[in-house]
Amino acid sequence: MFAHALSGITARPARLAAVLAAIVLGTLFLAATAVFTATSAAGMRLVAAAPLTAADVIVDRDPDAPDPGADWPAHVAGHPGVTATAPVHAATVELVTGEARATTNVYSVSDRPELRWFELSEGVWPTGAGEVVADGPTLESAGLAVGDTVRLLADGEEAEVTVVGAADLGFRPLTGVVYRLYASEDFFAGESPQSVTARVGAGTSPEEAVAGLTASLPGGLHAMTAREQAGLAADRFAGGSRQLELIMLVFALIALLSASLVITNTFTILVSQRRRETALLRLVGADRSQVRNLVLAEALVVGSVGSALGVAAGVGVGYAGASLAGLAGDGLHVGVPALAGSFLAGVAATLCAAWFPARGAASTAPVEALRSASLPGGVRFRAVHGAGLALAVLGTAGTVFGAWADDLPAAIAGGSLGAVGLLVFLRYALSRLIRAAGGLLLRRRGVPELAGANLRRATGRSATAALTLVLGLGLITALLTAAETGRATIDGDLDARFPVDVSARVDEGSVDPGTVDLIRGIDGLALVEAPRTARVEIAGLGGTTLVGVSPEMARAAGSAAVAQDGPGPPALLVSADQARALGAATGDTVDLAVDGRPHPFTLHVSALATVSGSPGPVVREEVLDSLAPGGERGVVWGVAADGADTDALAGRMARIAGADPRIAVNGALAERGDLTGVLDVLVGLALAMLLVTVVISGLGVANTLGLSVLERTRELALLRALGLTRGGLRATLAVEAAVIAAVGALLGLLIGVPYGLVGVKAVIGGTAPLVVAVPWSGTALVLAAALLIGIAATLLPGRRAARIAPAQGLGVD
Amino acid sequence: MGTTDGGRHGPALEAVGLVKGFGTGEAAVTAVAGVDLALDRGEFVAVMGPSGSGKSTLMNLLAGLDTPTSGRVLIEGTDLSGLDDRGLTRLRRERIGFVFQAFNLVPTLTAEQNILLPLALAGRRPDRALLEDLVESLGLGDRLRHRPAELSGGQQQRVAVARALVTGPAVVFADEPTGALDVAAGRGLLERLRDAADRQGRTVVMVTHDPVAAAFADRVLLLSDGALHGVVERPTADTVLAAMARAEA
Ligand SMILES: Nc1ncnc2c1ncn2[C@@H]1O[C@H](COP(=O)(O)OP(=O)(O)O)[C@@H](O)[C@H]1O
Ligand SMILES: [Mg+2]
């Protein structure tokens, strides 16, 4: 029986090529996920544990306990058995170069060589408070070299330090956006360290030292071996990567599902093509289970070969991915159970996918061997389709309910159920659609008529091919819609929270006029103003900075109350906290003592009052002039033009801030960059992963056409003999592919857009008003992809069809 | 059910009041309209009749490939209507052989694999002596490793005959086995069927249009409109032709 299955495969390997390719891609994705996860987790452990490699013991200070004083490391150093100690400090400062300004972490590096955990590739170790070393990536991205001097800002204090060396960490650090400097212990003089690392003498084990330290150290200090601590640090890192692992797994399973659909379709077609052969087997005495097992054996062979290839390739791809992400520092890590699981999942998916076609083959009546072959049909409406439709409707209702009731689990459950229901129901719907499209084609003579007739006689298999397309393209559409809507929603939310896009502020005096001019010079800012500011004392609010803006700026920042000089008391914009402190609400008229003299105001709660980073009530400029005359201009506000390139704006602002260390920068720009940056990375990653699914569905369409060409060899030869040209034959196939691709893409769009909208609504919930945005460019991309798939899918079958000689239609088989 | 073919009593193949109708209402057709038959072991009969007279339907009923509307079929005394799909499958595998006009062979298997297919399906070892005898008498010795596409039509039919006989069946059904063969190849095939009946005691039921082919049989059953309309004993081509002319008149 097995030999027969093998002979079936070896006799016609090309027919199973698509099954093989689909299963290779599906398992490749699974195995790559497993290897990427294991390799990057090991790499992250290595990075997380690196600072502890030189130490035997580490003592932590309980951050909630009272500070034991800057000299607490002496307790550790004095312990018998401990030969050397190093305090561990870390501080976050702002690094200012002539070019830019960026958040930077400064870590201590031990003054004692035996407790240092990295080497220098250049320069010398830092000594004193004025020297640091930096690691390679920091030097590179901050544009620094050994010997350069930089300024560090922290809590309003400024220090100048010289980069005296380059650290060679031996791996790429995980935090790509933050710079890292390493300073000597003197840099942190007078501060109480978070931890102390220690080495123990030859006669003492780390465990003994820990036991001794635990007994003798005062409360609030905890000793642990360095190995134990390294494990904990690594675990904390690994926790963050679990989410990525899960997301990758979900996409891998989607790819595998799409592969299963392709496999089901291929086997269904093969089984129908071999119907007479199967009937012959039944006639000479094969029972049903033997026929079924024959198909399953074939699936087992192809599934095993494909899964083995996929797993092998997946190891390479997963490792390459981890290397690209800079996470392969600890070398290749392969989880054997995970790889075995990927292999088994591939084999199981192939077997499950082949199960229904196998059952179909088993139901072949022996007498069919004596009849001429019957043609495959369409999809009849059956109970399962009704159930699918019901599930889709129910699931969708659940999702919509979940999205609008802020119930994320309900939305996810509804969405998943709805998707399953849709998958089941769609095969029927697609078969009807393809039938209808074929019917339209039948009204034209010639090539469209031939294509339409063929589409109509095998709508079932065309529907399954289109279904894989709907799966891939629908998910991409949903993702693009969610991303676009998410971005628009973030923008809308930021606009509400940050009425100006750029805000620079100094704590005292005026912003340097040169800096103001530089900000004025930024392209893309429609309006830049340095409003007057004055320190005043307001009864109920205490000392605060009052800002007086022009009506134009007030209007551009969306504050109509200040922009219009209506009747009644002048408008005063305050933060929500300040309004609460005053016991008043928007629209209330309040009498406030400003510097001791009472004034009536109409109160308005506005984000403009907090846009500079600290609360600063806002009034019209002439109101401020009358309240507190003066010439100080302590803030600069800028409003971006519509459609301005926010990334470019943010870059320019960072450079200006780098040149003027006194200013603090706020506004929508800074936040938007961070939020949309994360979103872009996630969406890009997800799209790349969905590409696998789309490629698999392309294979499915090509395979459906290719097998139908094989099946129709005689008929196509007859058409050629009757005068159809090669080009006409190819055109017939192209029309068929186009209809399948178009139907798949249209349904994908039709389902993907609402799914994406509901999905993003479910995630955002009530935290911000949803701004619906349809990704027109993305939609065009999806249609173009479908077209491309359609064209690509015709290439091979077209060549095969063109090789059919007219004479092949005349002989007997 | 045993696989030995000796020592059985009664006819090898028996049909009682066999009726088969297709469709309902206006489209109703009675393809087989009351056929009674009893064929002994080693008997070779030919079934003849005009196209649409019910020959193929009758053969399907006799082989258990189709269920009669009424009536019974017994093979070696076993009533086919009492068998489920599994039982019928086993019966086909062990007691029945098939040869028909075309597409007799699995294209992906070699000639030898095709011949041994019923035994492989049953999980039985081939009887080497029987196989060699078959291959020898059919002149297939140097063709065993070839696939059907590499064989001539006559060779393909001989492989089909070898497959039909390899299990030692009680009845061999042949539906126009010589239809696609040239005269010489057809003659060789018929001689082999005759031999199987004479020397091995197989009962052979052959549907044919060809009076020369029918002359190889012991008896010719003339079918028209689904009913038996005549029998020619010890037929020759001439007596068959004459009987056919009589039946059509
Ligand atoms: N599956 C079927 N469904 C309906 N009618 C059938 C079927 N098989 C055969 N018939 C009808 O039964 C009659 C006998 O057919 P058949 O046994 O094939 O005749 P023969 O083999 O003698 O040419 C014909 O009228 C044919 O149309
Ligand atoms: Mg017939």
PDB file of C-alpha atoms in Angstrom, chain A residues 28-161:
ATOM      1  CA  LEU A  28       9.583  27.021   7.973  1.00  0.00           C
ATOM      2  CA  PHE A  29       7.716  29.853   9.617  1.00  0.00           C
ATOM      3  CA  LEU A  30       6.944  27.774  12.712  1.00  0.00           C
ATOM      4  CA  ALA A  31      10.496  26.480  13.093  1.00  0.00           C
ATOM      5  CA  ALA A  32      11.985  29.907  12.397  1.00  0.00           C
ATOM      6  CA  THR A  33       9.798  31.323  15.164  1.00  0.00           C
ATOM      7  CA  ALA A  34      11.031  28.648  17.557  1.00  0.00           C
ATOM      8  CA  VAL A  35      14.701  29.157  16.674  1.00  0.00           C
ATOM      9  CA  PHE A  36      14.437  32.936  16.653  1.00  0.00           C
ATOM     10  CA  THR A  37      12.820  32.865  20.074  1.00  0.00           C
ATOM     11  CA  ALA A  38      15.313  30.456  21.613  1.00  0.00           C
ATOM     12  CA  THR A  39      18.340  32.151  20.058  1.00  0.00           C
ATOM     13  CA  SER A  40      17.280  35.669  20.919  1.00  0.00           C
ATOM     14  CA  ALA A  41      16.251  34.646  24.439  1.00  0.00           C
ATOM     15  CA  ALA A  42      19.716  33.183  24.999  1.00  0.00           C
ATOM     16  CA  GLY A  43      21.260  36.291  23.449  1.00  0.00           C
ATOM     17  CA  MET A  44      19.203  38.511  25.733  1.00  0.00           C
ATOM     18  CA  ARG A  45      20.171  36.446  28.767  1.00  0.00           C
ATOM     19  CA  LEU A  46      23.788  36.913  27.832  1.00  0.00           C
ATOM     20  CA  VAL A  47      23.339  40.668  27.533  1.00  0.00           C
ATOM     21  CA  ALA A  48      21.318  40.943  30.717  1.00  0.00           C
ATOM     22  CA  ALA A  49      23.830  38.911  32.685  1.00  0.00           C
ATOM     23  CA  ALA A  50      26.935  40.540  31.194  1.00  0.00           C
ATOM     24  CA  PRO A  51      27.493  43.211  33.901  1.00  0.00           C
ATOM     25  CA  LEU A  52      27.617  40.437  36.496  1.00  0.00           C
ATOM     26  CA  THR A  53      30.147  38.219  34.761  1.00  0.00           C
ATOM     27  CA  ALA A  54      33.086  39.572  36.771  1.00  0.00           C
ATOM     28  CA  ALA A  55      31.369  39.398  40.163  1.00  0.00           C
ATOM     29  CA  ASP A  56      30.853  36.493  42.571  1.00  0.00           C
ATOM     30  CA  VAL A  57      28.345  38.138  44.886  1.00  0.00           C
ATOM     31  CA  ILE A  58      25.993  41.076  44.581  1.00  0.00           C
ATOM     32  CA  VAL A  59      24.352  43.008  47.391  1.00  0.00           C
ATOM     33  CA  ASP A  60      21.215  45.019  46.589  1.00  0.00           C
ATOM     34  CA  ARG A  61      19.805  47.905  48.510  1.00  0.00           C
ATOM     35  CA  ASP A  62      16.069  47.818  49.102  1.00  0.00           C
ATOM     36  CA  PRO A  63      14.875  50.971  47.297  1.00  0.00           C
ATOM     37  CA  ASP A  64      11.919  51.329  49.712  1.00  0.00           C
ATOM     38  CA  ALA A  65      14.037  51.086  52.866  1.00  0.00           C
ATOM     39  CA  PRO A  66      15.735  54.159  54.336  1.00  0.00           C
ATOM     40  CA  ASP A  67      18.983  55.069  52.552  1.00  0.00           C
ATOM     41  CA  PRO A  68      21.852  53.433  54.493  1.00  0.00           C
ATOM     42  CA  GLY A  69      24.231  56.201  53.360  1.00  0.00           C
ATOM     43  CA  ALA A  70      26.762  56.545  50.581  1.00  0.00           C
ATOM     44  CA  ASP A  71      29.373  54.495  52.402  1.00  0.00           C
ATOM     45  CA  TRP A  72      27.278  51.353  52.780  1.00  0.00           C
ATOM     46  CA  PRO A  73      29.568  49.400  50.427  1.00  0.00           C
ATOM     47  CA  ALA A  74      32.082  49.430  53.299  1.00  0.00           C
ATOM     48  CA  HIS A  75      29.844  46.919  55.138  1.00  0.00           C
ATOM     49  CA  VAL A  76      30.336  44.517  52.258  1.00  0.00           C
ATOM     50  CA  ALA A  77      34.025  45.231  51.783  1.00  0.00           C
ATOM     51  CA  GLY A  78      34.683  44.615  55.452  1.00  0.00           C
ATOM     52  CA  HIS A  79      33.269  41.104  55.362  1.00  0.00           C
ATOM     53  CA  PRO A  80      35.859  38.360  55.725  1.00  0.00           C
ATOM     54  CA  GLY A  81      36.284  36.449  52.505  1.00  0.00           C
ATOM     55  CA  VAL A  82      35.412  39.431  50.283  1.00  0.00           C
ATOM     56  CA  THR A  83      38.519  40.559  48.421  1.00  0.00           C
ATOM     57  CA  ALA A  84      37.197  43.388  46.262  1.00  0.00           C
ATOM     58  CA  THR A  85      33.989  45.414  45.925  1.00  0.00           C
ATOM     59  CA  ALA A  86      32.596  47.853  43.392  1.00  0.00           C
ATOM     60  CA  PRO A  87      29.561  50.103  43.805  1.00  0.00           C
ATOM     61  CA  VAL A  88      27.003  49.890  41.004  1.00  0.00           C
ATOM     62  CA  HIS A  89      25.461  53.214  39.979  1.00  0.00           C
ATOM     63  CA  ALA A  90      23.203  54.172  37.105  1.00  0.00           C
ATOM     64  CA  ALA A  91      21.842  57.592  36.227  1.00  0.00           C
ATOM     65  CA  THR A  92      19.778  58.932  33.359  1.00  0.00           C
ATOM     66  CA  VAL A  93      20.977  62.253  31.989  1.00  0.00           C
ATOM     67  CA  GLU A  94      20.692  64.224  28.808  1.00  0.00           C
ATOM     68  CA  LEU A  95      23.699  64.106  26.531  1.00  0.00           C
ATOM     69  CA  VAL A  96      24.296  67.348  24.618  1.00  0.00           C
ATOM     70  CA  THR A  97      26.649  67.436  21.698  1.00  0.00           C
ATOM     71  CA  GLY A  98      27.020  70.242  19.187  1.00  0.00           C
ATOM     72  CA  GLU A  99      24.631  68.239  17.017  1.00  0.00           C
ATOM     73  CA  ALA A 100      21.805  66.976  19.134  1.00  0.00           C
ATOM     74  CA  ARG A 101      20.493  66.088  22.479  1.00  0.00           C
ATOM     75  CA  ALA A 102      19.496  62.630  23.650  1.00  0.00           C
ATOM     76  CA  THR A 103      18.616  60.617  26.710  1.00  0.00           C
ATOM     77  CA  THR A 104      21.674  58.805  27.967  1.00  0.00           C
ATOM     78  CA  ASN A 105      22.294  56.281  30.708  1.00  0.00           C
ATOM     79  CA  VAL A 106      25.494  56.625  32.681  1.00  0.00           C
ATOM     80  CA  TYR A 107      26.663  53.456  34.429  1.00  0.00           C
ATOM     81  CA  SER A 108      29.521  53.060  36.849  1.00  0.00           C
ATOM     82  CA  VAL A 109      32.463  50.921  35.858  1.00  0.00           C
ATOM     83  CA  SER A 110      34.625  49.601  38.654  1.00  0.00           C
ATOM     84  CA  ASP A 111      37.940  51.227  39.441  1.00  0.00           C
ATOM     85  CA  ARG A 112      39.248  47.723  40.211  1.00  0.00           C
ATOM     86  CA  PRO A 113      40.236  45.816  37.056  1.00  0.00           C
ATOM     87  CA  GLU A 114      39.068  42.436  38.422  1.00  0.00           C
ATOM     88  CA  LEU A 115      35.474  43.706  38.731  1.00  0.00           C
ATOM     89  CA  ARG A 116      35.248  45.260  35.278  1.00  0.00           C
ATOM     90  CA  TRP A 117      33.036  43.273  32.937  1.00  0.00           C
ATOM     91  CA  PHE A 118      34.112  44.572  29.536  1.00  0.00           C
ATOM     92  CA  GLU A 119      37.295  45.476  27.693  1.00  0.00           C
ATOM     93  CA  LEU A 120      38.358  48.640  25.950  1.00  0.00           C
ATOM     94  CA  SER A 121      38.874  48.661  22.217  1.00  0.00           C
ATOM     95  CA  GLU A 122      40.479  52.078  22.319  1.00  0.00           C
ATOM     96  CA  GLY A 123      41.688  54.678  24.840  1.00  0.00           C
ATOM     97  CA  VAL A 124      41.977  54.359  28.601  1.00  0.00           C
ATOM     98  CA  TRP A 125      39.696  53.634  31.555  1.00  0.00           C
ATOM     99  CA  PRO A 126      37.955  56.709  33.053  1.00  0.00           C
ATOM    100  CA  THR A 127      39.329  58.285  36.213  1.00  0.00           C
ATOM    101  CA  GLY A 128      37.871  61.140  38.216  1.00  0.00           C
ATOM    102  CA  ALA A 129      34.457  62.725  37.667  1.00  0.00           C
ATOM    103  CA  GLY A 130      35.256  64.295  34.302  1.00  0.00           C
ATOM    104  CA  GLU A 131      35.946  61.199  32.185  1.00  0.00           C
ATOM    105  CA  VAL A 132      33.726  58.553  30.618  1.00  0.00           C
ATOM    106  CA  VAL A 133      33.998  55.746  28.109  1.00  0.00           C
ATOM    107  CA  ALA A 134      31.227  54.948  25.624  1.00  0.00           C
ATOM    108  CA  ASP A 135      30.358  51.752  23.778  1.00  0.00           C
ATOM    109  CA  GLY A 136      30.680  51.470  20.028  1.00  0.00           C
ATOM    110  CA  PRO A 137      27.015  51.906  19.058  1.00  0.00           C
ATOM    111  CA  THR A 138      26.771  55.007  21.259  1.00  0.00           C
ATOM    112  CA  LEU A 139      29.882  56.574  19.726  1.00  0.00           C
ATOM    113  CA  GLU A 140      28.606  55.758  16.273  1.00  0.00           C
ATOM    114  CA  SER A 141      25.069  57.050  16.546  1.00  0.00           C
ATOM    115  CA  ALA A 142      25.966  60.130  18.604  1.00  0.00           C
ATOM    116  CA  GLY A 143      28.737  60.942  16.126  1.00  0.00           C
ATOM    117  CA  LEU A 144      31.428  60.986  18.829  1.00  0.00           C
ATOM    118  CA  ALA A 145      35.058  59.924  18.888  1.00  0.00           C
ATOM    119  CA  VAL A 146      37.483  59.221  21.699  1.00  0.00           C
ATOM    120  CA  GLY A 147      38.823  62.570  22.869  1.00  0.00           C
ATOM    121  CA  ASP A 148      35.566  64.497  22.314  1.00  0.00           C
ATOM    122  CA  THR A 149      34.002  66.522  25.075  1.00  0.00           C
ATOM    123  CA  VAL A 150      30.262  66.419  25.724  1.00  0.00           C
ATOM    124  CA  ARG A 151      27.904  68.098  28.150  1.00  0.00           C
ATOM    125  CA  LEU A 152      25.624  66.136  30.429  1.00  0.00           C
ATOM    126  CA  LEU A 153      22.433  67.678  31.860  1.00  0.00           C
ATOM    127  CA  ALA A 154      20.692  66.340  34.916  1.00  0.00           C
ATOM    128  CA  ASP A 155      18.205  68.096  37.174  1.00  0.00           C
ATOM    129  CA  GLY A 156      19.236  71.506  35.847  1.00  0.00           C
ATOM    130  CA  GLU A 157      22.893  70.824  36.567  1.00  0.00           C
ATOM    131  CA  GLU A 158      25.397  70.683  33.797  1.00  0.00           C
ATOM    132  CA  ALA A 159      28.698  68.838  33.656  1.00  0.00           C
ATOM    133  CA  GLU A 160      31.368  68.561  30.987  1.00  0.00           C
ATOM    134  CA  VAL A 161      32.995  65.180  30.488  1.00  0.00           C
TER     135      VAL A 161
END
